[in-house]
CSV table of C-alpha atoms in Angstrom, one decimal:
chain,number,residue,atom,x,y,z
A,1,MET,CA,-15.5,-40.3,-24.5
A,2,TYR,CA,-14.9,-39.8,-20.9
A,3,PRO,CA,-10.9,-40.5,-20.6
A,4,TYR,CA,-12.5,-44.0,-17.9
A,5,ASP,CA,-14.7,-45.3,-20.8
A,6,PHE,CA,-11.7,-45.0,-23.1
A,7,LYS,CA,-10.0,-47.9,-24.3
A,8,PRO,CA,-7.1,-47.2,-26.5
A,9,LYS,CA,-6.9,-49.3,-30.4
A,10,GLN,CA,-3.2,-49.7,-29.6
A,11,LYS,CA,-2.9,-52.1,-26.3
A,12,ALA,CA,0.3,-51.5,-25.3
A,13,ILE,CA,3.3,-48.6,-25.5
A,14,ASN,CA,4.4,-47.1,-28.5
A,15,PHE,CA,8.2,-46.5,-27.9
A,16,ALA,CA,8.6,-44.4,-30.8
A,17,GLU,CA,6.6,-41.8,-29.6
A,18,VAL,CA,7.1,-39.2,-27.7
A,19,PHE,CA,3.6,-36.3,-27.8
A,20,ALA,CA,3.7,-33.2,-27.2
A,21,VAL,CA,0.6,-31.8,-25.2
A,22,MET,CA,0.4,-28.0,-25.9
A,23,PRO,CA,-1.7,-25.3,-27.1
A,24,PHE,CA,-2.3,-25.2,-30.5
A,25,ALA,CA,-2.8,-21.2,-30.7
A,26,GLU,CA,-0.2,-20.4,-34.0
A,27,GLU,CA,2.3,-18.9,-31.4
A,28,TYR,CA,3.4,-21.7,-30.0
A,29,ASN,CA,4.4,-23.6,-33.6
A,30,ASP,CA,7.9,-22.6,-32.7
A,31,ILE,CA,8.0,-24.3,-29.7
A,32,PHE,CA,7.3,-27.8,-31.5
A,33,ASP,CA,8.5,-27.0,-34.7
A,34,LYS,CA,12.3,-25.7,-33.1
A,35,LEU,CA,12.6,-27.2,-29.5
A,36,ILE,CA,10.5,-30.6,-29.3
A,37,ASN,CA,11.0,-32.2,-32.8
A,38,PRO,CA,14.5,-31.7,-33.3
A,39,ALA,CA,15.0,-32.7,-29.3
A,40,THR,CA,13.0,-35.9,-30.6
A,41,GLU,CA,15.4,-36.5,-32.7
A,42,LYS,CA,17.8,-35.7,-30.9
A,43,ALA,CA,17.2,-38.1,-27.9
A,44,SER,CA,17.3,-40.5,-31.3
A,45,GLU,CA,20.7,-40.2,-32.0
A,46,LEU,CA,21.8,-40.2,-28.3
A,47,LEU,CA,20.2,-44.0,-28.1
A,48,LYS,CA,21.3,-44.5,-31.3
A,49,TYR,CA,18.2,-45.6,-32.7
A,50,ILE,CA,17.8,-46.3,-36.6
A,51,GLY,CA,15.1,-47.2,-39.0
A,52,HIS,CA,11.1,-48.3,-36.8
A,53,GLN,CA,13.3,-47.4,-33.6
A,54,LYS,CA,13.5,-44.2,-34.2
A,55,LEU,CA,11.5,-41.6,-31.9
A,56,THR,CA,8.6,-39.3,-33.1
A,57,ALA,CA,7.0,-36.3,-32.0
A,58,TYR,CA,3.7,-35.8,-32.8
A,59,ARG,CA,1.2,-33.2,-31.3
A,60,ALA,CA,-2.8,-33.7,-31.9
A,61,LYS,CA,-3.5,-31.0,-34.2
A,62,ASP,CA,-0.8,-32.8,-36.9
A,63,ASP,CA,-2.3,-35.9,-36.9
A,64,ILE,CA,-4.6,-37.0,-39.5
A,65,ARG,CA,-4.7,-40.9,-38.9
A,66,MET,CA,-8.0,-40.3,-36.7
A,67,THR,CA,-11.3,-38.7,-37.2
A,68,SER,CA,-11.6,-37.3,-33.9
A,69,GLY,CA,-9.7,-34.4,-32.5
A,70,TRP,CA,-10.2,-35.7,-28.8
A,71,ILE,CA,-9.9,-39.8,-29.2
A,72,ASN,CA,-6.9,-39.1,-31.1
A,73,VAL,CA,-5.8,-36.5,-27.4
A,74,LEU,CA,-6.7,-40.2,-25.3
A,75,GLU,CA,-4.7,-42.4,-27.7
A,76,HIS,CA,-1.8,-40.7,-27.6
A,77,LEU,CA,-1.7,-39.8,-23.8
A,78,PHE,CA,-2.3,-43.5,-23.3
A,79,THR,CA,0.2,-45.3,-25.4
A,80,ALA,CA,2.8,-42.6,-25.7
A,81,GLN,CA,6.5,-43.7,-24.3
A,82,VAL,CA,7.0,-39.9,-23.4
A,83,VAL,CA,4.6,-37.1,-23.0
A,84,ILE,CA,5.8,-33.1,-23.2
A,85,GLY,CA,3.3,-31.0,-21.0
A,86,VAL,CA,4.3,-27.4,-22.5
A,87,LEU,CA,3.1,-25.1,-19.3
A,88,THR,CA,3.5,-22.1,-20.9
A,89,SER,CA,0.4,-19.7,-21.4
A,90,ASP,CA,-1.5,-21.9,-18.6
A,91,ASN,CA,-3.9,-23.7,-21.1
A,92,PRO,CA,-7.0,-25.1,-19.6
A,93,ASN,CA,-6.9,-27.8,-22.3
A,94,VAL,CA,-3.1,-28.6,-21.5
A,95,PHE,CA,-4.0,-28.8,-18.0
A,96,TYR,CA,-7.0,-31.2,-18.3
A,97,GLU,CA,-4.7,-33.7,-20.7
A,98,LEU,CA,-1.9,-34.0,-18.2
A,99,GLY,CA,-4.2,-34.3,-15.1
A,100,ILE,CA,-5.2,-37.5,-17.3
A,101,ALA,CA,-1.7,-38.4,-18.3
A,102,HIS,CA,-0.6,-37.5,-14.2
A,103,ALA,CA,-2.9,-40.3,-13.7
A,104,ILE,CA,-2.7,-43.6,-16.2
A,105,GLU,CA,1.0,-43.2,-16.4
A,106,PRO,CA,4.3,-42.4,-14.1
A,107,ILE,CA,5.7,-39.2,-13.9
A,108,ALA,CA,8.6,-40.6,-14.7
A,109,ARG,CA,7.6,-40.9,-18.1
A,110,GLN,CA,6.3,-37.2,-18.7
A,111,ILE,CA,8.7,-34.1,-18.7
A,112,LEU,CA,7.0,-31.0,-17.8
A,113,ILE,CA,8.7,-27.3,-19.7
A,114,ALA,CA,8.2,-23.8,-19.6
A,115,ASN,CA,9.1,-20.5,-20.5
A,116,LYS,CA,12.0,-18.5,-18.2
A,117,GLU,CA,9.2,-16.5,-17.2
A,118,TYR,CA,6.6,-19.0,-16.1
A,119,LYS,CA,5.0,-19.0,-12.5
A,120,PRO,CA,3.7,-22.3,-11.3
A,121,LYS,CA,0.4,-22.5,-10.4
A,122,PHE,CA,-0.9,-23.7,-6.8
A,123,ASP,CA,-1.8,-27.5,-7.9
A,124,ILE,CA,1.4,-27.9,-9.8
A,125,LYS,CA,4.5,-25.5,-7.8
A,126,ASP,CA,6.2,-28.7,-6.3
A,127,LEU,CA,6.7,-30.6,-10.1
A,128,ILE,CA,9.9,-30.0,-11.5
A,129,TYR,CA,9.6,-28.9,-14.7
A,130,TYR,CA,13.0,-27.5,-17.3
A,131,GLU,CA,12.9,-24.0,-18.2
A,132,TYR,CA,13.3,-23.3,-21.9
A,133,GLU,CA,15.5,-20.6,-23.3
A,134,ASN,CA,14.2,-17.9,-25.4
A,135,ASP,CA,16.7,-19.2,-27.7
A,136,LEU,CA,15.2,-22.3,-28.3
A,137,GLU,CA,18.3,-24.0,-30.2
A,138,LYS,CA,19.7,-23.8,-26.7
A,139,SER,CA,17.5,-25.9,-25.0
A,140,ILE,CA,17.1,-28.9,-27.7
A,141,GLU,CA,19.9,-31.2,-26.3
A,142,PRO,CA,19.0,-30.5,-22.4
A,143,ILE,CA,15.2,-32.3,-23.2
A,144,ALA,CA,16.9,-34.4,-25.3
A,145,ILE,CA,18.8,-35.7,-22.8
A,146,ARG,CA,15.5,-35.7,-20.5
A,147,ILE,CA,13.5,-38.1,-23.0
A,148,VAL,CA,16.3,-40.8,-22.9
A,149,ASP,CA,16.4,-40.3,-18.8
A,150,ALA,CA,12.5,-41.0,-19.2
A,151,ILE,CA,13.2,-43.6,-21.5
A,152,LYS,CA,16.0,-45.6,-19.9
A,153,THR,CA,13.6,-44.9,-16.4
A,154,TYR,CA,10.8,-46.9,-18.3
A,155,THR,CA,13.0,-49.7,-19.7
A,156,ILE,CA,14.4,-50.4,-16.3
A,157,GLU,CA,11.1,-50.2,-14.6
A,158,GLN,CA,10.0,-52.8,-17.2
A,159,GLU,CA,12.6,-55.1,-16.9
A,160,LYS,CA,12.1,-54.8,-12.9
A,161,ARG,CA,8.4,-55.8,-13.6
A,162,ILE,CA,9.6,-58.7,-16.0
A,163,ASN,CA,12.1,-60.0,-13.6
A,164,GLN,CA,9.7,-60.1,-10.6
A,165,ALA,CA,7.2,-61.9,-12.7
A,166,ARG,CA,9.6,-64.8,-13.6
A,167,MET,CA,10.2,-65.0,-9.6
A,168,VAL,CA,6.9,-66.5,-9.5
A,169,LEU,CA,7.2,-69.2,-11.6
A,170,GLY,CA,7.1,-72.6,-10.0
A,171,PRO,CA,7.5,-75.5,-11.8
A,172,TYR,CA,3.6,-75.9,-13.2
A,173,GLU,CA,3.7,-72.0,-14.2
A,174,PHE,CA,7.0,-72.8,-15.9
A,175,GLU,CA,5.4,-76.0,-17.5
A,176,LEU,CA,2.4,-73.9,-18.7
A,177,LEU,CA,4.7,-71.4,-20.4
A,178,MET,CA,6.6,-74.2,-21.8
A,179,ILE,CA,3.6,-75.3,-23.4
A,180,HIS,CA,1.1,-72.5,-24.1
A,181,GLY,CA,3.5,-70.3,-24.6
A,182,GLY,CA,4.0,-70.4,-28.2
A,183,ALA,CA,0.1,-69.3,-28.7
A,184,ARG,CA,-1.2,-66.4,-28.3
A,185,ASN,CA,-4.1,-67.5,-26.5
A,186,PHE,CA,-5.6,-71.2,-24.7
A,187,VAL,CA,-8.5,-72.9,-23.4
A,188,LEU,CA,-8.7,-74.7,-20.2
A,189,HIS,CA,-12.0,-76.6,-20.1
A,190,THR,CA,-13.6,-77.7,-16.8
A,191,SER,CA,-16.2,-79.7,-17.3
A,192,SER,CA,-15.1,-83.6,-16.5
A,193,GLU,CA,-15.2,-84.1,-19.9
A,194,GLY,CA,-13.2,-80.8,-21.0
A,195,ARG,CA,-10.3,-82.4,-18.6
A,196,ALA,CA,-9.7,-85.7,-20.6
A,197,ASN,CA,-9.7,-84.0,-23.4
A,198,TYR,CA,-7.3,-81.2,-22.8
A,199,GLU,CA,-4.9,-84.3,-20.4
A,200,ASP,CA,-5.6,-86.4,-23.9
A,201,VAL,CA,-4.3,-83.6,-26.4
A,202,LEU,CA,-1.4,-82.2,-24.7
A,203,VAL,CA,0.2,-86.3,-23.8
A,204,LYS,CA,-0.3,-87.3,-27.8
A,205,LYS,CA,1.0,-83.9,-28.5
A,206,PHE,CA,4.3,-84.1,-25.7
A,207,GLY,CA,4.0,-87.6,-24.2
A,208,GLU,CA,2.9,-89.3,-21.3
A,209,HIS,CA,4.2,-86.9,-18.6
A,210,LEU,CA,1.7,-84.5,-18.9
A,211,LYS,CA,-1.2,-87.3,-17.5
A,212,GLY,CA,-2.5,-85.0,-15.0
A,213,SER,CA,-1.8,-81.8,-16.0
A,214,PHE,CA,-4.8,-80.6,-15.8
A,215,GLU,CA,-4.8,-80.9,-11.7
A,216,ARG,CA,-1.5,-79.1,-12.3
A,217,HIS,CA,-2.2,-75.9,-14.7
A,218,ALA,CA,-5.6,-75.2,-13.1
A,219,PRO,CA,-4.4,-73.6,-10.3
A,220,ALA,CA,-0.7,-72.4,-11.8
A,221,ILE,CA,-3.5,-70.6,-14.6
A,222,SER,CA,-4.8,-68.9,-11.0
A,223,ASN,CA,-1.6,-67.4,-10.1
A,224,LEU,CA,-0.3,-66.4,-13.7
A,225,CYS,CA,-3.7,-63.8,-13.6
A,226,ASN,CA,-3.3,-63.0,-10.5
A,227,HIS,CA,0.3,-62.0,-11.5
A,228,GLY,CA,-1.3,-60.5,-14.5
A,229,ILE,CA,0.5,-62.5,-17.0
A,230,LEU,CA,-2.4,-64.1,-17.9
A,231,GLY,CA,-6.0,-62.4,-18.3
A,232,PHE,CA,-9.2,-64.1,-18.9
A,233,HIS,CA,-11.5,-63.3,-22.2
A,234,THR,CA,-14.9,-63.8,-22.9
A,235,SER,CA,-17.3,-63.2,-26.1
A,236,SER,CA,-20.2,-64.0,-27.7
A,237,GLU,CA,-22.3,-64.6,-30.7
A,238,THR,CA,-26.1,-65.0,-31.2
A,239,LYS,CA,-27.1,-67.3,-34.2
A,240,ASP,CA,-30.3,-68.4,-35.3
A,241,GLY,CA,-31.5,-67.2,-31.1
A,242,LYS,CA,-28.8,-69.1,-29.6
A,243,THR,CA,-26.1,-67.4,-27.8
A,244,THR,CA,-22.9,-68.9,-27.8
A,245,VAL,CA,-19.8,-68.0,-25.2
A,246,TYR,CA,-16.7,-68.6,-26.2
A,247,PHE,CA,-13.6,-67.9,-23.5
A,248,SER,CA,-9.8,-68.3,-23.6
A,249,TYR,CA,-6.6,-67.4,-21.7
A,250,HIS,CA,-4.4,-64.7,-23.5
A,251,TRP,CA,-1.1,-63.6,-22.5
A,252,THR,CA,-0.7,-60.0,-21.2
A,253,GLU,CA,1.6,-57.6,-22.2
A,254,LEU,CA,3.5,-57.9,-19.3
A,255,GLY,CA,2.8,-62.4,-20.3
A,256,ASN,CA,4.6,-61.9,-24.2
A,257,CYS,CA,7.4,-59.7,-22.1
A,258,LEU,CA,8.3,-62.7,-19.8
A,259,LEU,CA,8.1,-65.5,-22.7
A,260,HIS,CA,10.4,-62.9,-25.2
A,261,LEU,CA,12.8,-63.1,-22.2
A,262,MET,CA,12.6,-66.7,-21.8
A,263,LYS,CA,13.2,-67.2,-25.7
A,264,LEU,CA,9.9,-68.8,-26.1
A,265,ILE,CA,9.0,-65.8,-28.7
A,266,PRO,CA,11.0,-63.9,-30.9
A,267,LEU,CA,10.5,-60.2,-30.4
A,268,GLU,CA,8.3,-59.4,-33.9
A,269,GLU,CA,5.7,-62.0,-32.9
A,270,VAL,CA,5.3,-59.8,-29.3
A,271,LYS,CA,4.5,-56.8,-31.5
A,272,ALA,CA,2.3,-58.7,-33.6
A,273,ARG,CA,0.4,-59.7,-30.3
A,274,ARG,CA,0.4,-56.3,-29.4
A,275,GLU,CA,-1.9,-55.3,-32.1
A,276,GLY,CA,-4.6,-58.4,-31.8
A,277,MET,CA,-4.3,-58.0,-27.6
A,278,PRO,CA,-8.1,-57.9,-25.8
A,279,PRO,CA,-9.0,-54.7,-24.5
A,280,PHE,CA,-7.1,-53.8,-21.1
A,281,PHE,CA,-4.7,-56.9,-21.7
A,282,ASN,CA,-1.7,-54.5,-22.1
A,283,ILE,CA,-0.8,-55.0,-18.2
């Protein structure tokens, strides 16, 4: 599987995951068992995460959830909230995986670590990395603090994006959110009959003030799509030689977070929508 063509099964960030990109050789097990794993647990304590919120450290060789090791690695790289890259040993697989991580995720969510004697290669000499102590226990808390900082930075960035998304809402966009925000997807018919039907349904359900709503909602949908709050999804089905095309607008990850911010859907619904979201809608 070429990374460009990869579509993760999980359609949004896994907020509970810290993924370790590191060599598989047995000699490096202690780095995971005695440093990364306890640092992840310590970060959970510092963040006061409990239950399903608690952070979990993964490395690809220990994860049996998928049959293909490479697909497994890509899934974690695309969805883990924090990626820890172990530069020790200059492992080519590690460098390749980190190259993918650098290309698809902000560096603020990546933590690079290496042993004290590590000499960085030319292409990474300007990247900041943490030199862990030979006594691994002494480095648990410093790495835990870096995990906490990465998560807090991501949270702040997400809050900024959601608030920026809210700023694009005009009266028509707001009306659209109030009407269709409770549904995971909806259809806007474009034929002449479809226009009348769209308005008739809304008028019967919400009242006469929604007459003429098609003319208001069409440009509002376009604006929400342009800002990554909505996405257009199509699918087809062939039966008895006849192909039927289905289409609808889905709320993206950003759109669902915005709906939650506006208290139009609960957090549980946001999580549920992530599972059934079409590919590439985790904007």
